[in-house]
PDB file of C-alpha atoms in Angstrom:
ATOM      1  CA  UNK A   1      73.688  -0.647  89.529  1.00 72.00           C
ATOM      2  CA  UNK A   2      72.952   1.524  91.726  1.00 75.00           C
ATOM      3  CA  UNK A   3      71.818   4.566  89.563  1.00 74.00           C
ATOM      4  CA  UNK A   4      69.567   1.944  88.302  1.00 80.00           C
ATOM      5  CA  UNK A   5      67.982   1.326  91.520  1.00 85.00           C
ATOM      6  CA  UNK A   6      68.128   5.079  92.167  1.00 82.00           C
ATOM      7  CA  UNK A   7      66.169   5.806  88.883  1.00 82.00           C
ATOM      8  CA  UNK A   8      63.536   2.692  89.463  1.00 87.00           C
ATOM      9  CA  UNK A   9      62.876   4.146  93.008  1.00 89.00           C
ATOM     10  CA  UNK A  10      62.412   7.462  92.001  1.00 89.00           C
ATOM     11  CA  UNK A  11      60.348   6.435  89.051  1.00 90.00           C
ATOM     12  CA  UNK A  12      57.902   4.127  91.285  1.00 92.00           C
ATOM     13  CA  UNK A  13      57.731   6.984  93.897  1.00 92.00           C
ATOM     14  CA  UNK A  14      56.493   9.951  91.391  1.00 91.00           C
ATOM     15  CA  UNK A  15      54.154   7.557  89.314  1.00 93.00           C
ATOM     16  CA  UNK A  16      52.864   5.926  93.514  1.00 93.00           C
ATOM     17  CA  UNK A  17      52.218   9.774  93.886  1.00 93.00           C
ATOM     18  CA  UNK A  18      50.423  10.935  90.514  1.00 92.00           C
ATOM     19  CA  UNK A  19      47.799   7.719  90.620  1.00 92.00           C
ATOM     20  CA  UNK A  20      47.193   8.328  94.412  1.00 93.00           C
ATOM     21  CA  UNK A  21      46.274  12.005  93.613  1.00 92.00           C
ATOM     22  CA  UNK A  22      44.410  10.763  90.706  1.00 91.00           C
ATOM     23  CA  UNK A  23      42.364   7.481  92.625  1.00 92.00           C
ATOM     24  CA  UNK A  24      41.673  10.051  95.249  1.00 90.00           C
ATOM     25  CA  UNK A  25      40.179  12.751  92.562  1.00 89.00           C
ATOM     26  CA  UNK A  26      38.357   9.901  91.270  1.00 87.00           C
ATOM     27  CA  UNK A  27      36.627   8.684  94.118  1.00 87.00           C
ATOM     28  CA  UNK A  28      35.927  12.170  95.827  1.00 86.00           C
ATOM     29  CA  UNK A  29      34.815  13.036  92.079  1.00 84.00           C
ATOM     30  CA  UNK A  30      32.190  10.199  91.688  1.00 83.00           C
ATOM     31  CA  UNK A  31      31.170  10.404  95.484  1.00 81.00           C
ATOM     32  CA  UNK A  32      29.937  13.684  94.891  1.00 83.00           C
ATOM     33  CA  UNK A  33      27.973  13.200  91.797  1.00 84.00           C
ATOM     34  CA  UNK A  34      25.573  10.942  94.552  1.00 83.00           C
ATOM     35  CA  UNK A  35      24.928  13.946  96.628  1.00 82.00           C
ATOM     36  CA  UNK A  36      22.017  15.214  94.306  1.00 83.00           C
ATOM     37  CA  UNK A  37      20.229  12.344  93.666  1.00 85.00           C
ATOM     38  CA  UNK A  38      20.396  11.378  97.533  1.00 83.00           C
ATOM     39  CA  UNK A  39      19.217  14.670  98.268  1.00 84.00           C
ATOM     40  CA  UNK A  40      16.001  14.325  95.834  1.00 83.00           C
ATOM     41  CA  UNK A  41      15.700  10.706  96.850  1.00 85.00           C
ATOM     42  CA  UNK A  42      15.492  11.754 100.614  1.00 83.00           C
ATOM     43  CA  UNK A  43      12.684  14.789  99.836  1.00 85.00           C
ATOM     44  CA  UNK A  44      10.652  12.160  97.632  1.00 83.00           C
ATOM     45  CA  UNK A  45      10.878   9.438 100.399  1.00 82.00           C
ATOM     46  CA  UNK A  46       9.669  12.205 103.220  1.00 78.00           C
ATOM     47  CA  UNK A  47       6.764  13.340 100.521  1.00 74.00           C
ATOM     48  CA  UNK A  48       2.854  11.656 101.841  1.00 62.00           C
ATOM     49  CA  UNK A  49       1.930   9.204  98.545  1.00 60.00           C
ATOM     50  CA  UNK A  50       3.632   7.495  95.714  1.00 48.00           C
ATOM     51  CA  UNK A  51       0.958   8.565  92.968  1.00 54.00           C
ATOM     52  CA  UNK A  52       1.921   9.275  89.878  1.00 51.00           C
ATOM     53  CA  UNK A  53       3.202  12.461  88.798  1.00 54.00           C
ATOM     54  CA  UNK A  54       1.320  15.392  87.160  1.00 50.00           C
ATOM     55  CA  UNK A  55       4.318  16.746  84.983  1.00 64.00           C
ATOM     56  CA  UNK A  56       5.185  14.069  81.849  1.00 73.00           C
ATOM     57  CA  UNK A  57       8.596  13.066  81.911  1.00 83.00           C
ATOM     58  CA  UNK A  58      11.600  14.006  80.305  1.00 87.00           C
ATOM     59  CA  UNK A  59      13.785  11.736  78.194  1.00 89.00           C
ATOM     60  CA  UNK A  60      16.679  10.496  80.116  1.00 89.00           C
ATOM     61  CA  UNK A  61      19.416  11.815  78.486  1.00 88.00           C
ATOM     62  CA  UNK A  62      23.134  12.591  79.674  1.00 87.00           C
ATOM     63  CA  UNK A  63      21.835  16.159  79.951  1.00 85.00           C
ATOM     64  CA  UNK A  64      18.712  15.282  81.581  1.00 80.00           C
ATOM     65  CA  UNK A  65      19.174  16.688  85.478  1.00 87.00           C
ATOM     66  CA  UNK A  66      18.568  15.093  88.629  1.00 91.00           C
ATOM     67  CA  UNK A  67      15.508  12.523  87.736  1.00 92.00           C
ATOM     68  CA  UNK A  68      13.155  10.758  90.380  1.00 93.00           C
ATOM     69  CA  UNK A  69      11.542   6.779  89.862  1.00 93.00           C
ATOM     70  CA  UNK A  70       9.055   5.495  92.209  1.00 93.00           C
ATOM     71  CA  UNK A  71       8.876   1.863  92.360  1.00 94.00           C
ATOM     72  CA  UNK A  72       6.293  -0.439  94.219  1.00 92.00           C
ATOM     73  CA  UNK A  73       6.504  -3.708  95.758  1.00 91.00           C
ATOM     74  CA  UNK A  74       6.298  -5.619  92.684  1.00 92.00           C
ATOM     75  CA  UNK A  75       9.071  -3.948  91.436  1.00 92.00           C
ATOM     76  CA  UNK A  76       7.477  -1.960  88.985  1.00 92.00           C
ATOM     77  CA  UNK A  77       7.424   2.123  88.545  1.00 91.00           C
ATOM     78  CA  UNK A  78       4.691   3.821  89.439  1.00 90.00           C
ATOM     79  CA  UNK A  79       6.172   7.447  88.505  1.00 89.00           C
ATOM     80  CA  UNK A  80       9.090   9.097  87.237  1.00 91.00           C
ATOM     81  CA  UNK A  81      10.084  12.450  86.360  1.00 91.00           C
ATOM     82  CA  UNK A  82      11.986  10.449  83.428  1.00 93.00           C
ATOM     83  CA  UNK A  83      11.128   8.269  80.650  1.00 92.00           C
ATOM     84  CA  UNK A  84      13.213   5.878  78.572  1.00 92.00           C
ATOM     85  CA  UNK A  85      12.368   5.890  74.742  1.00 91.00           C
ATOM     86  CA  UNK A  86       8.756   7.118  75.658  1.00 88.00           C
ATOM     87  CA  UNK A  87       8.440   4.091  78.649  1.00 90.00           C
ATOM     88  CA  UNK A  88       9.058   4.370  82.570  1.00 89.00           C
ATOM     89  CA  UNK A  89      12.828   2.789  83.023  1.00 90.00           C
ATOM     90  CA  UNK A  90      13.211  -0.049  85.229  1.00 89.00           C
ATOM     91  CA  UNK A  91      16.756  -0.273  87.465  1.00 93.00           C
ATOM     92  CA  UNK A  92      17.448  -3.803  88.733  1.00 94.00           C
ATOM     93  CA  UNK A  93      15.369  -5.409  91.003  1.00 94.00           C
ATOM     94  CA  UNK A  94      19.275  -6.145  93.099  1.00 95.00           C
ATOM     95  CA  UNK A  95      18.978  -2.504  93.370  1.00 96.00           C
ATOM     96  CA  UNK A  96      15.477  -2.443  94.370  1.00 95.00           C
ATOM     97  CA  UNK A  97      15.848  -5.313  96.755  1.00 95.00           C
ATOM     98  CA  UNK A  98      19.566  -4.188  98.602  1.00 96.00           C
ATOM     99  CA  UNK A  99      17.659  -0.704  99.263  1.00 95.00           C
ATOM    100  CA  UNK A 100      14.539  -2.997 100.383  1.00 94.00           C
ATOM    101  CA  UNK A 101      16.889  -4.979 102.883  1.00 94.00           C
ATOM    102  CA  UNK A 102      19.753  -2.211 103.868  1.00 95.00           C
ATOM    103  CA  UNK A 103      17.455   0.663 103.479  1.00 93.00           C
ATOM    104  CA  UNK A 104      19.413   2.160 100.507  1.00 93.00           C
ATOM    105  CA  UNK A 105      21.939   0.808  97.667  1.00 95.00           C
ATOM    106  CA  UNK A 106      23.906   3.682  95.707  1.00 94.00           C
ATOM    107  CA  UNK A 107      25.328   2.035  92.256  1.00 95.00           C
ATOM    108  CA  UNK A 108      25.820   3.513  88.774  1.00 93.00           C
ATOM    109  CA  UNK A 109      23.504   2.327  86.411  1.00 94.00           C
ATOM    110  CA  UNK A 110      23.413   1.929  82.607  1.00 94.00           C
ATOM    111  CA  UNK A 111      19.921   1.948  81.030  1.00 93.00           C
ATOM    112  CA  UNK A 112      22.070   1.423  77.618  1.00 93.00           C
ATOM    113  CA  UNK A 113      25.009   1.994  75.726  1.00 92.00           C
ATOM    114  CA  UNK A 114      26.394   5.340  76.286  1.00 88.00           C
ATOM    115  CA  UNK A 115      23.860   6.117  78.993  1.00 93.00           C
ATOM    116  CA  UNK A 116      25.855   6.332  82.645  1.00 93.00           C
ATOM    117  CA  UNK A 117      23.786   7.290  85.831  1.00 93.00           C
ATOM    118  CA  UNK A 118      25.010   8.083  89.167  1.00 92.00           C
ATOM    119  CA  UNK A 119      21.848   6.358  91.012  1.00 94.00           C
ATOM    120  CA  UNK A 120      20.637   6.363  94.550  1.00 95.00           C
ATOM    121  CA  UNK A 121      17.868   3.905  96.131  1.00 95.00           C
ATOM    122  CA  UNK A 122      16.016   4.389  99.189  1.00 95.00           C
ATOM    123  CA  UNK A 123      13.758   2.550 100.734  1.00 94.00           C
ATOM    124  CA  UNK A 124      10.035   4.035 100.969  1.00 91.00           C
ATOM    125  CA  UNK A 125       6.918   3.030 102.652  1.00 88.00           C
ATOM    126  CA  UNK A 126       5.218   0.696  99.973  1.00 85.00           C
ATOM    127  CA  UNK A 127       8.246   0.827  97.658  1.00 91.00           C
ATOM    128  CA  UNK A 128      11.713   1.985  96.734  1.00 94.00           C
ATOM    129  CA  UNK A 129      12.311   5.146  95.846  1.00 95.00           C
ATOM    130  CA  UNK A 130      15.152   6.302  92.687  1.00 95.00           C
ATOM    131  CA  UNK A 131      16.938   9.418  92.544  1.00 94.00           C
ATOM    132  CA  UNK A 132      19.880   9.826  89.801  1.00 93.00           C
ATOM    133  CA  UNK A 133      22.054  12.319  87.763  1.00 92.00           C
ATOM    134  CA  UNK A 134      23.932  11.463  84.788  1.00 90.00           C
ATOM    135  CA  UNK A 135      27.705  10.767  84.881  1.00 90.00           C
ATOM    136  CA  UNK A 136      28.669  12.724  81.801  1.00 88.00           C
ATOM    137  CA  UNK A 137      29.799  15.393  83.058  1.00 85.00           C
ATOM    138  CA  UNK A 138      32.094  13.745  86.091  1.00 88.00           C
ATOM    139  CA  UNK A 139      33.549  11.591  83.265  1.00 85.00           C
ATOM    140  CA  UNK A 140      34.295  14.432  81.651  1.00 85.00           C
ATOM    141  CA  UNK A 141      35.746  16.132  84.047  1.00 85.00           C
ATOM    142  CA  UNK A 142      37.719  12.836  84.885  1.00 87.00           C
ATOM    143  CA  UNK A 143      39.132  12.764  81.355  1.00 88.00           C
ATOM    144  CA  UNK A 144      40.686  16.498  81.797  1.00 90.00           C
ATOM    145  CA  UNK A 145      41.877  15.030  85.589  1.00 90.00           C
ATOM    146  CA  UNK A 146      43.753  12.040  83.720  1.00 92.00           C
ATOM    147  CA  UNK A 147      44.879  14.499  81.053  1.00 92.00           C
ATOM    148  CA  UNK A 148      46.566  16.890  83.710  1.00 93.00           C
ATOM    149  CA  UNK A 149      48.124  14.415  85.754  1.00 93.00           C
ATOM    150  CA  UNK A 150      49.079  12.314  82.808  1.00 94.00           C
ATOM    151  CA  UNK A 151      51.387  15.403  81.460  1.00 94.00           C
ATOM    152  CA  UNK A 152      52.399  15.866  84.762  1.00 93.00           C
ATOM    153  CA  UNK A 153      53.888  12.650  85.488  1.00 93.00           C
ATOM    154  CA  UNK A 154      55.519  13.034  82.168  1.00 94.00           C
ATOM    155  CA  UNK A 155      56.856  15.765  82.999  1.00 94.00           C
ATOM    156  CA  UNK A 156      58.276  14.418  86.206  1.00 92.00           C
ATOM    157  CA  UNK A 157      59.511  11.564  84.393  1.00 92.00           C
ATOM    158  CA  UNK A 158      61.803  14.101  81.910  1.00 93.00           C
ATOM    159  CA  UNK A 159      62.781  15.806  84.986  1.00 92.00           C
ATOM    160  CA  UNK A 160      64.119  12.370  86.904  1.00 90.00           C
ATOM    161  CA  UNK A 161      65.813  11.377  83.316  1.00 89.00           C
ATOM    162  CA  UNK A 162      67.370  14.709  82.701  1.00 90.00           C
ATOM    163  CA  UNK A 163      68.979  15.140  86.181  1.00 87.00           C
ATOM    164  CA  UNK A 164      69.986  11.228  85.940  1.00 87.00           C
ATOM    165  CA  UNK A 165      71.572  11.689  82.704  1.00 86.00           C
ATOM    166  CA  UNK A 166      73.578  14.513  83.945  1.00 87.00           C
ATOM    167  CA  UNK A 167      74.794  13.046  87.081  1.00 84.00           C
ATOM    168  CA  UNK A 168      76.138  10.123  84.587  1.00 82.00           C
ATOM    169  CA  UNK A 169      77.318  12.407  82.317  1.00 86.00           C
ATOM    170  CA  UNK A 170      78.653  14.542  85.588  1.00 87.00           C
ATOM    171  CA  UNK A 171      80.687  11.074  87.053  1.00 84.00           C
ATOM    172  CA  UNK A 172      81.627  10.184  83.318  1.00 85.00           C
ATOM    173  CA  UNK A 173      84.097  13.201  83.120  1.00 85.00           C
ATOM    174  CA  UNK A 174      85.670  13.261  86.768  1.00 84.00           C
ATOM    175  CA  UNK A 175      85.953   9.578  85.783  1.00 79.00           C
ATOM    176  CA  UNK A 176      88.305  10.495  82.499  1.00 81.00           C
ATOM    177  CA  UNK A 177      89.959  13.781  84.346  1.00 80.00           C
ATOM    178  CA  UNK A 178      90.744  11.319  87.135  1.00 78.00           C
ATOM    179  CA  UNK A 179      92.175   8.612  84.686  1.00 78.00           C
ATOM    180  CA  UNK A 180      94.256  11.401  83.127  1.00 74.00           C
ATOM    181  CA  UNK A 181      96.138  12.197  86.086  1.00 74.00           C
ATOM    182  CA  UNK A 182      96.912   9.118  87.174  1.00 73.00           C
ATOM    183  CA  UNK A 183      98.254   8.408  83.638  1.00 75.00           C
ATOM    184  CA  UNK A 184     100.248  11.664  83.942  1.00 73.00           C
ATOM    185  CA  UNK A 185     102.003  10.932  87.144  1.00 62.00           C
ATOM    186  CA  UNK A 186     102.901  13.413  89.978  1.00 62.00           C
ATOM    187  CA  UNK A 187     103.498  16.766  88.080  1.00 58.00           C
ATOM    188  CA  UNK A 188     107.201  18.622  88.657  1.00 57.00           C
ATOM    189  CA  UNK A 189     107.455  21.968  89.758  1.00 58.00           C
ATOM    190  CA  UNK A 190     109.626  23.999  87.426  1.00 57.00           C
ATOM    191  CA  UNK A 191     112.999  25.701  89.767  1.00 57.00           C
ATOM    192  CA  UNK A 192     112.686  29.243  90.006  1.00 54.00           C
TER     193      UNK A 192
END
């Protein structure tokens, strides 16, 4: 019973470490990916005006870069360095309003299926102003995180049952040499 309880502990203990390595990846890993957009929100918030832009926009894509949305009071955009099947994309008005009320809301947004943004909200004279980045390339590099950690915890895991199985196997033989010479008795020494 108790190798049992030794295995369990040591089991909970290696897979407590690998998903607190991994949550901690994870979070420092999708913190970042605000940085940019906060950054471009915070220049277009400091910028005089809300006008449209000159540039048309790109399609937002999962390779589309750091974009910037201007919305006004009625929640509407009135630019965007992105477009959305050939139309200015609209975020929630929750966002709109918690950046409205806090002074900024940072949330990932999907437009539609497939289509992850990191997005940051800032509040604006006369408006709310977007900034985002797509998440396709964090979730990526998430996947290879969960991939390296998952092989490593297996690994761990064949290490703990090897060096288990040969302490058993280890305790199983003193156990039968032990058993053997209590069987045999007290040996006599041969007269010289």
């Amino acid at each position: 019973m108790q190798r049992i309880i030794g295995w369990l502990a040591s089991v909970i203990i290696v897979t407590l470490i690998f998903g607190s390595i991994y949550v901690t990846l994870q979070q420092f890993g999708r913190r970042a990916v605000n940085a940019a957009p906060a950054a471009a929100a915070a220049v277009r918030v400091q910028q005089p005006g809300s006008g449209p832009t000159a540039v048309p926009p790109l399609e937002l894509t999962a390779d589309s870069g750091v974009f910037v949305m201007v919305f006004g009071t009625d929640n509407k955009p009135t630019s965007s360095t992105v477009a959305l099947h050939g139309e200015l994309p609209v975020v929630p008005a929750g966002v709109l309003e918690t950046a409205r009320s806090l002074g900024s809301d940072t949330v990932t947004w999907q437009p539609e299926p497939g289509l992850r943004m990191a997005v940051v909200a800032r509040q604006a004279p006369g408006g709310v102003v977007v900034a985002g980045q797509s998440l396709t390339p964090f979730e990526d590099s998430d996947r290879m995180s969960q991939l390296f950690l998952g092989a490593g915890w297996l690994g761990s895991m064949v290490v703990l049952a090897t060096a288990y199985g040969s302490m058993a196997l280890i305790r199983r033989r003193q156990d039968i040499v032990h058993s053997a010479v209590l069987k045999e008795g007290p040996h006599e020494q041969d007269p010289a």
